[in-house]
Coordinates of C-alpha atoms in Angstrom, one line a residue:
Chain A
X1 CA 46.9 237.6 54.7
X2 CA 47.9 240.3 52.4
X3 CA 50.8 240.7 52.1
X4 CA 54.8 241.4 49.7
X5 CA 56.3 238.5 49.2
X6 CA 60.3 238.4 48.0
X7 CA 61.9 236.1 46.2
X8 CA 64.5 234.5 47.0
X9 CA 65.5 235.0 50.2
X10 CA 69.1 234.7 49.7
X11 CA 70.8 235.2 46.4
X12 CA 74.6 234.4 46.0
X13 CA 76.4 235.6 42.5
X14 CA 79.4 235.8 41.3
X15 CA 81.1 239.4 40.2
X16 CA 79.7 240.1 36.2
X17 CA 76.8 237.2 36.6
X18 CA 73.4 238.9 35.8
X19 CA 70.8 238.6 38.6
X20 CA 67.0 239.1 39.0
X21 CA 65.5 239.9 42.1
X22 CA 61.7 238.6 42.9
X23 CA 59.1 241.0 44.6
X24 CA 55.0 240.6 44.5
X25 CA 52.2 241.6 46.5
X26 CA 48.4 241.2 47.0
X27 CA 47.4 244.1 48.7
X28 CA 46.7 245.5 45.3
X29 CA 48.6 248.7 45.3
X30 CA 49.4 250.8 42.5
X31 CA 52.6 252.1 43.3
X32 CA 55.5 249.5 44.2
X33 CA 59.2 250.3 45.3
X34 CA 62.6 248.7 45.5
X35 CA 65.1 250.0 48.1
X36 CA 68.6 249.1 49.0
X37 CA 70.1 249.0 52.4
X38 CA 73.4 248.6 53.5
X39 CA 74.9 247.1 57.0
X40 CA 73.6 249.7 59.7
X41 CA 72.5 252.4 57.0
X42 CA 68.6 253.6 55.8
X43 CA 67.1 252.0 52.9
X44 CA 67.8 254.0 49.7
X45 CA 65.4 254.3 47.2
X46 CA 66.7 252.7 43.6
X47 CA 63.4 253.3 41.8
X48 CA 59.6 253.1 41.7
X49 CA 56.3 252.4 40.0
X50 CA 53.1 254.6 40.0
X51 CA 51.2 252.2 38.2
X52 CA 53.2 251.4 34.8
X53 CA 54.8 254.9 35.0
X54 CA 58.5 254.3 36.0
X55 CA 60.1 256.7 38.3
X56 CA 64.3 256.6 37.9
X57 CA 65.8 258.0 41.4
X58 CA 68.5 260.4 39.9
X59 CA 71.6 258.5 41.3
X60 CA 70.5 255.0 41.3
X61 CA 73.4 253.4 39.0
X62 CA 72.5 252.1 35.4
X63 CA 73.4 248.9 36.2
X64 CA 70.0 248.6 38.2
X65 CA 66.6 247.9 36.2
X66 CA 63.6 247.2 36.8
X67 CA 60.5 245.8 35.4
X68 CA 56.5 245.7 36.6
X69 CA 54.8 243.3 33.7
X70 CA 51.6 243.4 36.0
X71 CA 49.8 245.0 39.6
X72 CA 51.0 242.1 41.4
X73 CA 55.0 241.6 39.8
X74 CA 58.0 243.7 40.2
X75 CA 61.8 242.7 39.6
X76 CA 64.9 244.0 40.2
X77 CA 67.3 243.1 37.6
X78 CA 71.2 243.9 38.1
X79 CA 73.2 243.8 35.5
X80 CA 76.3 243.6 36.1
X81 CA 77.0 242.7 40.1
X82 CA 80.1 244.3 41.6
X83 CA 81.3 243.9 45.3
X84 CA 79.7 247.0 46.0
X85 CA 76.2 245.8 45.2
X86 CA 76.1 243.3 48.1
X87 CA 73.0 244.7 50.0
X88 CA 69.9 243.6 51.3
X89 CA 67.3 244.0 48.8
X90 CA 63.6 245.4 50.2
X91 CA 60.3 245.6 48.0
X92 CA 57.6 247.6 49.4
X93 CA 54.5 248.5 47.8
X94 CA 51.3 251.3 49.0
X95 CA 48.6 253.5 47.8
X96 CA 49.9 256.9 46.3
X97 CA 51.4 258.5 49.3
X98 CA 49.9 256.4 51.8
X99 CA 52.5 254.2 54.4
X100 CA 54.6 251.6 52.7
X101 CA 54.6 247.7 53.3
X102 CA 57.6 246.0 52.9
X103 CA 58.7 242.8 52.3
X104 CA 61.0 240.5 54.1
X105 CA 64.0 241.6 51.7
X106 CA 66.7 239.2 49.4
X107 CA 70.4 239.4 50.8
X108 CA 72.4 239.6 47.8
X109 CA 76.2 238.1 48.0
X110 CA 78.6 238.2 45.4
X111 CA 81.4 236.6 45.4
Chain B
X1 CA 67.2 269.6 51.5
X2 CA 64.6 267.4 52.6
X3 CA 66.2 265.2 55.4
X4 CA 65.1 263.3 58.9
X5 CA 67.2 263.3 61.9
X6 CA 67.3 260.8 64.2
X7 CA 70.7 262.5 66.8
X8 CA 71.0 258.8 68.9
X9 CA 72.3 256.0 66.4
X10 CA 72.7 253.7 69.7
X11 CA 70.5 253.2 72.6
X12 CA 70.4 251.0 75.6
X13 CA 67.7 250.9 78.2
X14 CA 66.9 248.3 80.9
X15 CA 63.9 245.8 80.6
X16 CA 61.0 247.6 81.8
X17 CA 62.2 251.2 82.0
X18 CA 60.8 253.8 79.7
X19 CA 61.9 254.6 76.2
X20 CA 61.9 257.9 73.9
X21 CA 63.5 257.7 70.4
X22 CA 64.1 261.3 69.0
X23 CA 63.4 262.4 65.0
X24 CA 63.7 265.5 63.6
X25 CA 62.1 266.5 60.2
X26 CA 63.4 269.5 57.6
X27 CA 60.8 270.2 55.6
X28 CA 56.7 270.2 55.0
X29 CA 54.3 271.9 56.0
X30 CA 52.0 268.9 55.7
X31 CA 54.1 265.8 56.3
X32 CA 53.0 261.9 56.6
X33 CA 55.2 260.6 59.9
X34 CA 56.1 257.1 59.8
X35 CA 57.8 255.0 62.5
X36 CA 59.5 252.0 61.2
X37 CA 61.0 249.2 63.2
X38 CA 63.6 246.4 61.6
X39 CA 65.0 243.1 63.0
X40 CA 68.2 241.7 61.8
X41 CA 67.9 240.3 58.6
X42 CA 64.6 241.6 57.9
X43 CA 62.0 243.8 56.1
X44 CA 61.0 247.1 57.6
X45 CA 57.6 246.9 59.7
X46 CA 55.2 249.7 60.0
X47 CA 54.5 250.8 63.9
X48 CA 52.6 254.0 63.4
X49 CA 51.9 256.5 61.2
X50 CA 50.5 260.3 61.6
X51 CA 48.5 262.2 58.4
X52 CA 46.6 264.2 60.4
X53 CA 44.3 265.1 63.7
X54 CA 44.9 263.9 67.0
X55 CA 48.9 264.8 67.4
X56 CA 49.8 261.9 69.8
X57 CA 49.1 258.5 67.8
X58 CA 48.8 254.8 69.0
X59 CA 50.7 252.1 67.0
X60 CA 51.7 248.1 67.4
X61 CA 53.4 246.6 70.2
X62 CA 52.4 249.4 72.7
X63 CA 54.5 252.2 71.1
X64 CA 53.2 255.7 71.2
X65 CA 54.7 259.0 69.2
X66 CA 53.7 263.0 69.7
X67 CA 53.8 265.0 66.5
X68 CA 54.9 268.9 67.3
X69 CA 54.3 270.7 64.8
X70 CA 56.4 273.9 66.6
X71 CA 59.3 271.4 67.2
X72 CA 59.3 269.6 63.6
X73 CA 59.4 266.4 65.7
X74 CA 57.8 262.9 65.6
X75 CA 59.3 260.9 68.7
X76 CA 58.6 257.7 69.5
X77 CA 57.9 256.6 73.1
X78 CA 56.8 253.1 74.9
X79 CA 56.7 253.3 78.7
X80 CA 57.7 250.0 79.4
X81 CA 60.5 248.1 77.1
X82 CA 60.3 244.2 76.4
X83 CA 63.5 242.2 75.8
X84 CA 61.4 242.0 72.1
X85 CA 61.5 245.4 71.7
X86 CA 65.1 245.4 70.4
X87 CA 65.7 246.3 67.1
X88 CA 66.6 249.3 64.9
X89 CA 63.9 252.0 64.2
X90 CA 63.5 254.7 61.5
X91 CA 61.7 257.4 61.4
X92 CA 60.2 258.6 57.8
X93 CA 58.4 261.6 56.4
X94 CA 56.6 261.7 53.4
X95 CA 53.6 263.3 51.8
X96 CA 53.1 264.6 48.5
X97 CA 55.7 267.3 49.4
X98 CA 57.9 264.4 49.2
X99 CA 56.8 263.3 46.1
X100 CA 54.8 260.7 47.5
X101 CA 58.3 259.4 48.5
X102 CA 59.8 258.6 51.9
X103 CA 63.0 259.9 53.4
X104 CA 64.1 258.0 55.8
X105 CA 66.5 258.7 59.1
X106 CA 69.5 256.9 59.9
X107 CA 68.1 255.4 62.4
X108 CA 68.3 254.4 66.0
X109 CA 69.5 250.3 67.2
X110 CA 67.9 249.8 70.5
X111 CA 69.9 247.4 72.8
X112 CA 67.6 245.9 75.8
X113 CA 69.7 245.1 79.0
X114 CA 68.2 242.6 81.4

């Protein structure tokens, strides 16, 4: 089945450790997304793909980059992890301005 | 400001009885409606979605929503609730007046009594 596919599932780091988050797809959509979502909150956008072209959400911290080498790849790549960054993690991927598919999301603990 | 509504964070309904989950959009003359629904510990799962045409639209799992246009709503209705059914669910609008973004609402958590 098609489908996004996230990697790992669980991610424990400690405060200051760099960490990269996993995402890929084969439903072959240009345009690919990572969100994070607190306890009990929405999913807020960080950033996004069209293709190569990199979209920057104005208040997504610097700390948070991303990278899309290929169609099918996209990682999250945090920096610098403070307490504050413990989230879960969601990919999602669609055609321009079609509905989203997400995938299962990467709990992120640091310690 | 762009925003979605969704006015009941918490829910409870009885196994079998009816259910209507309210959202409220802002802005767009044209939007894409999306209902979402989320399990703990998991991704977000499409259940519908409305671009255009028929106003009431069919989704998974025997939900059901009713765009009104005059009311900037999309609510989300299932006329008989499953113990399965519980979950949280968010509403989304998006669109190319969105910038082929989506907003999402808080969302609702839908506790099932037996």
């Amino acid at each position: 089945d098609a489908m996004v596919i996230q990697n790992p599932r669980y991610q424990v780091t400690q405060f200051g450790k760099p960490v990269t988050l996993s995402c890929s797809q084969t439903l072959n959509h240009n345009v690919m997304y990572w969100y994070q979502q607190k306890s009990s909150q929405a999913p807020k956008l960080l950033f996004h793909y069209y293709d190569k072209d990199f979209n920057n959400e104005a208040d997504t911290p610097d700390n948070f980059q991303s990278r899309r080498p290929n169609t099918s790849f996209c990682f999250l790549d945090i920096r610098s992890p403070g307490l504050g960054d413990a989230a879960m993690y969601l990919c999602a991927t669609s055609r321009l301005a079609q509905e989203q598919f997400f995938g299962p999301g990467t709990r992120l603990t640091v310690l | 400001a762009q925003s979605v509504t969704q006015p009941d964070i918490h829910i409870t309904v009885s196994e079998g009885a009816s259910l209507e989950l309210r959202c409220n959009y802002s802005y767009g003359a044209t939007p894409y409606l999306f209902w979402y629904v989320q399990s703990p510990g998991q991704g977000l799962q499409l259940l519908l979605k409305y671009f255009s045409g028929d106003t009431l639209v069919q989704g998974i799992k025997g939900f059901e929503a009713e765009f009104k246009r005059s009311q900037s709503s999309f609510n989300l209705r299932k006329p008989s609730v499953h113990w399965s059914d519980a979950a949280e669910y968010f509403c989304a609008v998006g669109g190319r007046e969105y910038g082929n973004k989506l907003v999402f609402g808080a969302g609702t958590i839908l506790r099932v009594k037996s």
